[in-house]
């Protein structure tokens, strides 16, 4: 499959055997747009993310660089174009070359692919899901609509949800709300958003509303609204009993454990950990296993076992990294950072995860993401 290769030291880009030399900022701009292809970026975003704070560029700087890139890449226009999106900014469009798909009209094969994705999803194996998706053209299948969207979220393609017009707002609202949960530092603001969504009857697809109800437990705990958190736990316990899903039951148990840890309820926490471990023994789920190990690490810290706590936090994070469920990894790092803020029991590991949280905030541009999310919610809710 044709793709671009980038050579950082020479500021060159290669397609097949043809190389094109670029100026440093042309190269940086092209690489940025290509790694986020088919997404729209405003000029101001490109100035912040490509040029940074150390230079004094203007909107005209972006326009000039785009103009020069278009000229230099003209011979590759059958595969890529840098388009002007009126009133928005620029988008690099990559046109995947496609040959004949002999399995295109084979419903039995499509069913097998869907079954594999559902199996990997249920087992929390995000890396396997993404590997299957990345090779869909070679394997001869198209992702069904749910997984085409879901895998963008899992792989960390967050900006797509802010810029796409292909998905109705109510179908991407859960994803946007979850992003806001991760990126927003003020839990009270996230809690207010969740309440507006649930009370506003947004008609979210599937079980998204139920998942928001589960996640509200953590937000109430972070806001120190203990009675409301206890009431929410009782409410969600009934919801989870109705759904009868091991994954949702574990998610609820994790939220409940967070409440019990903050309340330092020894007996309650031990019972919840026992239930969670029994569920995972009956139905292994890699993603959930990583989160449970992290929570056990927090519990070990509160039991005065810092060495075991360190090992468990690092082991849980390593498991989540292997799953390549990016939102879950980000949520876990956020959770560890918040834990050490509430319980400063290990200054070395606190600093370690504070640095990791700062790193992912920068990598995924959380300050910019927060502003864009607030703007979207203001327009639609």
XYZ file of N, CA and C in Angstrom, residues 49-198:
450
model
N 0.438 24.631 17.136
C 0.906 23.250 17.208
C 2.129 22.966 16.351
N 2.350 23.761 15.302
C 3.507 23.539 14.428
C 4.597 24.564 14.690
N 4.219 25.824 14.831
C 5.225 26.879 15.035
C 5.557 27.099 16.507
N 4.578 26.897 17.399
C 4.849 27.021 18.824
C 4.947 28.463 19.288
N 5.412 28.611 20.523
C 5.450 29.917 21.178
C 6.749 30.678 20.964
N 7.758 30.020 20.381
C 9.075 30.655 20.284
C 9.235 31.504 19.028
N 8.241 31.482 18.155
C 8.325 32.247 16.922
C 7.178 33.247 16.872
N 7.213 34.131 15.887
C 6.178 35.158 15.763
C 5.508 35.060 14.391
N 4.901 33.903 14.078
C 4.259 33.763 12.772
C 2.879 34.416 12.763
N 2.305 34.528 11.588
C 0.955 35.070 11.415
C 0.148 34.101 10.562
N -1.147 34.394 10.395
C -1.979 33.565 9.524
C -1.383 33.472 8.128
N -0.780 34.579 7.679
C -0.180 34.588 6.359
C 0.977 33.586 6.258
N 1.659 33.369 7.380
C 2.753 32.389 7.398
C 2.230 31.008 7.032
N 1.090 30.619 7.611
C 0.494 29.329 7.309
C 0.116 29.259 5.834
N -0.540 30.308 5.341
C -0.975 30.330 3.939
C 0.213 30.164 2.986
N 1.313 30.859 3.271
C 2.498 30.783 2.398
C 3.074 29.372 2.388
N 3.148 28.745 3.558
C 3.706 27.391 3.631
C 2.802 26.388 2.916
N 1.501 26.547 3.062
C 0.571 25.662 2.357
C 0.713 25.834 0.845
N 0.842 27.074 0.397
C 1.010 27.349 -1.031
C 2.260 26.649 -1.579
N 3.355 26.747 -0.848
C 4.595 26.125 -1.314
C 4.500 24.598 -1.290
N 3.860 24.046 -0.272
C 3.686 22.597 -0.225
C 2.844 22.098 -1.390
N 1.792 22.826 -1.696
C 0.945 22.410 -2.820
C 1.747 22.354 -4.115
N 2.610 23.337 -4.330
C 3.416 23.349 -5.543
C 4.389 22.169 -5.573
N 5.061 21.928 -4.455
C 6.056 20.875 -4.417
C 5.438 19.476 -4.500
N 4.216 19.332 -3.996
C 3.562 18.016 -3.962
C 2.575 17.826 -5.102
N 2.619 18.718 -6.083
C 1.641 18.692 -7.165
C 1.626 17.340 -7.888
N 2.788 16.734 -8.050
C 2.866 15.462 -8.762
C 2.226 14.299 -8.018
N 1.911 14.502 -6.753
C 1.293 13.439 -5.954
C -0.188 13.726 -5.692
N -0.770 14.631 -6.460
C -2.147 15.067 -6.201
C -3.170 13.932 -6.370
N -2.781 12.841 -7.055
C -3.688 11.698 -7.168
C -3.866 10.985 -5.836
N -2.936 11.246 -4.891
C -3.010 10.590 -3.589
C -3.286 11.540 -2.427
N -2.761 12.772 -2.527
C -2.990 13.688 -1.414
C -3.169 15.108 -1.917
N -4.005 15.833 -1.214
C -4.213 17.260 -1.489
C -4.343 17.984 -0.154
N -3.892 19.236 -0.127
C -4.126 20.091 1.040
C -5.225 21.049 0.650
N -6.397 20.847 1.232
C -7.591 21.582 0.827
C -7.863 22.750 1.769
N -8.410 23.814 1.210
C -8.902 24.927 2.018
C -10.366 24.657 2.346
N -10.689 24.598 3.630
C -12.068 24.397 4.069
C -12.618 25.760 4.464
N -13.532 26.257 3.660
C -14.014 27.633 3.829
C -14.535 27.872 5.247
N -14.054 28.944 5.842
C -14.489 29.336 7.174
C -13.885 28.509 8.300
N -13.054 27.509 7.956
C -12.487 26.622 8.977
C -10.959 26.660 8.979
N -10.334 26.257 7.857
C -8.877 26.207 7.814
C -8.403 25.283 6.719
N -7.519 24.345 7.068
C -6.925 23.447 6.073
C -7.099 21.987 6.495
N -7.153 21.127 5.468
C -7.253 19.690 5.691
C -6.411 18.967 4.641
N -5.567 18.036 5.103
C -4.854 17.176 4.176
C -5.719 15.946 3.920
N -6.093 15.747 2.677
C -6.916 14.604 2.296
C -6.039 13.553 1.639
N -6.086 12.355 2.185
C -5.312 11.233 1.665
C -6.264 10.276 0.965
N -5.994 10.001 -0.276
C -6.879 9.163 -1.083
C -6.265 7.771 -1.197
N -6.772 6.849 -0.419
C -6.226 5.496 -0.415
C -6.517 4.813 -1.751
N -5.487 4.321 -2.438
C -5.742 3.577 -3.667
C -6.373 2.228 -3.360
N -7.449 1.903 -4.077
C -8.157 0.661 -3.807
C -8.267 -0.175 -5.074
N -7.952 -1.443 -4.943
C -8.153 -2.368 -6.050
C -9.485 -3.070 -5.894
N -9.698 -4.084 -6.689
C -10.942 -4.824 -6.635
C -11.006 -5.620 -5.341
N -12.156 -5.549 -4.663
C -12.366 -6.285 -3.424
C -13.261 -7.485 -3.719
N -12.671 -8.671 -3.760
C -13.415 -9.881 -4.117
C -14.370 -10.322 -3.018
N -14.190 -9.777 -1.800
C -15.052 -10.174 -0.680
C -16.092 -9.117 -0.341
N -16.205 -8.105 -1.202
C -17.062 -6.952 -0.888
C -18.506 -7.353 -0.644
N -19.018 -8.284 -1.407
C -20.420 -8.670 -1.292
C -20.571 -10.057 -0.667
N -19.746 -10.332 0.304
C -19.777 -11.623 0.979
C -20.233 -11.422 2.425
N -21.538 -11.549 2.706
C -22.048 -11.277 4.063
C -21.489 -12.229 5.113
N -21.180 -13.481 4.713
C -20.622 -14.429 5.671
C -19.262 -13.956 6.174
N -18.417 -13.452 5.247
C -17.104 -12.937 5.636
C -17.249 -11.704 6.520
N -18.169 -10.806 6.137
C -18.397 -9.599 6.943
C -18.826 -9.974 8.358
N -19.634 -11.028 8.487
C -20.050 -11.486 9.814
C -18.891 -12.010 10.635
N -17.961 -12.732 9.965
C -16.778 -13.231 10.668
C -15.929 -12.076 11.197
N -15.756 -11.028 10.371
C -14.955 -9.873 10.782
C -15.604 -9.185 11.975
N -16.926 -8.983 11.887
C -17.645 -8.348 12.992
C -17.483 -9.177 14.276
N -17.566 -10.497 14.148
C -17.426 -11.370 15.318
C -16.026 -11.219 15.929
N -14.991 -11.130 15.089
C -13.631 -10.966 15.599
C -13.488 -9.647 16.342
N -14.023 -8.580 15.760
C -13.929 -7.281 16.421
C -14.666 -7.296 17.754
N -15.852 -7.902 17.782
C -16.613 -7.978 19.030
C -15.865 -8.797 20.074
N -15.201 -9.875 19.636
C -14.438 -10.706 20.567
C -13.270 -9.921 21.153
N -12.480 -9.261 20.281
C -11.360 -8.460 20.765
C -11.843 -7.322 21.659
N -12.956 -6.706 21.290
C -13.532 -5.618 22.083
C -13.894 -6.130 23.473
N -14.605 -7.267 23.511
C -15.016 -7.823 24.790
C -13.850 -8.218 25.672
N -12.747 -8.655 25.058
C -11.562 -9.045 25.818
C -10.670 -7.851 26.165
N -11.068 -6.656 25.718
C -10.270 -5.461 26.012
C -8.965 -5.424 25.270
N -8.925 -6.005 24.056
C -7.674 -6.101 23.285
C -7.684 -5.050 22.173
N -7.439 -3.817 22.556
C -7.469 -2.716 21.595
C -6.407 -2.830 20.525
N -5.226 -3.355 20.879
C -4.156 -3.490 19.894
C -4.570 -4.428 18.773
N -5.252 -5.535 19.117
C -5.721 -6.474 18.097
C -6.779 -5.821 17.206
N -7.685 -5.052 17.800
C -8.716 -4.358 17.019
C -8.077 -3.388 16.025
N -7.090 -2.635 16.493
C -6.457 -1.643 15.623
C -5.622 -2.305 14.525
N -5.005 -3.442 14.847
C -4.244 -4.168 13.828
C -5.166 -4.670 12.730
N -6.309 -5.202 13.117
C -7.293 -5.675 12.143
C -7.788 -4.521 11.280
N -8.094 -3.391 11.907
C -8.582 -2.221 11.171
C -7.534 -1.676 10.210
N -6.279 -1.618 10.667
C -5.214 -1.050 9.835
C -4.971 -1.859 8.574
N -5.341 -3.133 8.598
C -5.103 -4.011 7.452
C -6.390 -4.369 6.710
N -7.418 -3.558 6.890
C -8.715 -3.897 6.296
C -8.674 -3.924 4.768
N -7.882 -3.047 4.150
C -7.813 -3.043 2.683
C -7.140 -4.308 2.163
N -6.076 -4.728 2.838
C -5.383 -5.953 2.437
C -6.274 -7.168 2.653
N -6.996 -7.169 3.775
C -7.843 -8.316 4.106
C -9.176 -8.297 3.362
N -9.538 -7.149 2.795
C -10.716 -7.081 1.943
C -12.030 -6.892 2.667
N -12.065 -6.015 3.698
C -13.343 -5.749 4.360
C -13.449 -4.275 4.723
N -14.672 -3.845 4.939
C -14.954 -2.498 5.423
C -15.434 -2.597 6.867
N -14.993 -1.671 7.690
C -15.491 -1.629 9.063
C -16.960 -1.267 9.067
N -17.740 -1.906 9.951
C -19.135 -1.486 10.049
C -19.187 -0.124 10.750
N -20.295 0.597 10.640
C -20.337 1.993 11.109
C -19.942 2.175 12.567
N -20.363 1.262 13.463
C -20.031 1.442 14.876
C -18.524 1.392 15.090
N -17.870 0.349 14.560
C -16.438 0.202 14.802
C -15.608 1.215 14.018
N -16.123 1.704 12.902
C -15.412 2.753 12.173
C -15.257 4.000 13.046
N -16.282 4.279 13.855
C -16.240 5.426 14.772
C -15.483 5.067 16.047
N -15.825 3.930 16.628
C -15.258 3.533 17.919
C -13.739 3.420 17.860
N -13.210 2.885 16.767
C -11.767 2.713 16.672
C -11.032 4.041 16.520
N -11.689 5.044 15.997
C -11.080 6.383 15.992
C -10.872 6.849 17.434
N -11.866 6.603 18.269
C -11.784 7.012 19.669
C -10.714 6.212 20.400
N -10.731 4.902 20.221
C -9.778 4.021 20.898
C -8.343 4.378 20.533
N -8.108 4.746 19.272
C -6.747 5.027 18.805
C -6.284 6.447 19.118
N -7.164 7.274 19.717
C -6.764 8.619 20.107
C -6.962 9.678 19.044
N -7.782 9.389 18.034
C -8.070 10.376 16.978
C -9.195 11.286 17.457
N -8.921 12.042 18.511
C -9.957 12.807 19.192
C -10.466 13.990 18.363
N -9.579 14.607 17.616
C -9.986 15.803 16.883
C -11.060 15.495 15.834
N -11.066 14.265 15.332
C -12.075 13.877 14.344
C -13.480 14.105 14.881
N -13.684 13.821 16.160
C -15.016 13.952 16.749
C -15.450 15.418 16.838
N -14.478 16.311 16.871
C -14.792 17.738 16.919
C -15.029 18.328 15.533
N -14.469 17.722 14.517
C -14.509 18.332 13.183
C -15.436 17.618 12.207
N -15.765 16.352 12.458
C -16.550 15.621 11.474
C -17.994 16.097 11.416
N -18.526 16.106 10.221
C -19.959 16.363 10.025
C -20.670 15.088 9.585
N -19.936 13.968 9.594
C -20.502 12.696 9.142
C -21.317 11.996 10.218
N -21.242 12.491 11.446
C -21.883 11.822 12.569
C -22.820 12.797 13.279
N -24.100 12.434 13.474
C -25.020 13.313 14.210
C -24.497 13.588 15.613
N -24.846 14.745 16.142
C -24.295 15.159 17.432
C -24.618 14.152 18.532
N -25.840 13.627 18.573
C -26.200 12.712 19.662
C -25.396 11.402 19.592
N -24.885 11.063 18.390
C -24.106 9.834 18.246
C -22.636 10.023 18.636
N -22.180 11.261 18.703
C -20.801 11.480 19.150
C -20.738 12.164 20.512
N -21.897 12.453 21.115
C -21.926 13.176 22.381
C -21.243 12.390 23.498
N -21.457 11.067 23.552
C -20.814 10.278 24.598
C -19.302 10.382 24.492
N -18.776 10.269 23.275
C -17.325 10.345 23.086
C -16.806 11.714 23.522
N -17.518 12.769 23.145
C -17.102 14.123 23.512
C -17.152 14.317 25.024
N -18.197 13.779 25.662
C -18.315 13.895 27.115
C -17.185 13.147 27.814
N -16.828 11.984 27.296
C -15.738 11.206 27.895
C -14.409 11.941 27.744
N -14.199 12.546 26.588
C -12.987 13.353 26.383
C -12.924 14.505 27.379
N -14.069 15.137 27.597
C -14.109 16.266 28.531
C -13.779 15.791 29.945
N -14.263 14.587 30.303
C -13.950 13.998 31.606
C -12.440 13.881 31.772
N -11.748 13.435 30.729
C -10.298 13.235 30.817
C -9.546 14.568 30.818
N -9.964 15.487 29.944
C -9.171 16.694 29.692
C -9.441 17.829 30.676
N -10.644 17.900 31.225
C -11.008 19.011 32.100
C -10.514 18.765 33.526
N -9.811 19.744 34.080
C -9.239 19.602 35.418
C -10.275 19.807 36.521
N -11.326 20.550 36.242
C -12.342 20.867 37.245
C -13.460 19.828 37.176
N -13.493 18.926 38.145
C -14.484 17.846 38.147
C -15.906 18.383 38.229
N -16.089 19.512 38.899
C -17.436 20.082 39.033
C -18.008 20.476 37.664
N -17.144 20.959 36.779
C -17.604 21.324 35.435
C -18.021 20.086 34.645
N -17.254 19.008 34.787
C -17.596 17.767 34.086
C -18.894 17.197 34.641
N -19.040 17.233 35.953
C -20.248 16.734 36.596
C -21.468 17.511 36.121
N -21.333 18.824 36.008
C -22.435 19.649 35.512
C -22.819 19.254 34.083
N -21.810 18.999 33.248
C -22.084 18.574 31.880
C -22.830 17.247 31.858
N -22.355 16.280 32.642
C -22.997 14.962 32.661
C -24.456 15.071 33.100
N -24.715 15.892 34.094
C -26.091 16.064 34.566
C -26.956 16.694 33.490
N -26.391 17.657 32.757
C -27.159 18.284 31.673
C -27.489 17.277 30.581
N -26.544 16.403 30.274
C -26.781 15.408 29.230
C -27.863 14.424 29.668
N -27.728 13.911 30.898
C -28.683 12.915 31.382
C -30.063 13.540 31.584
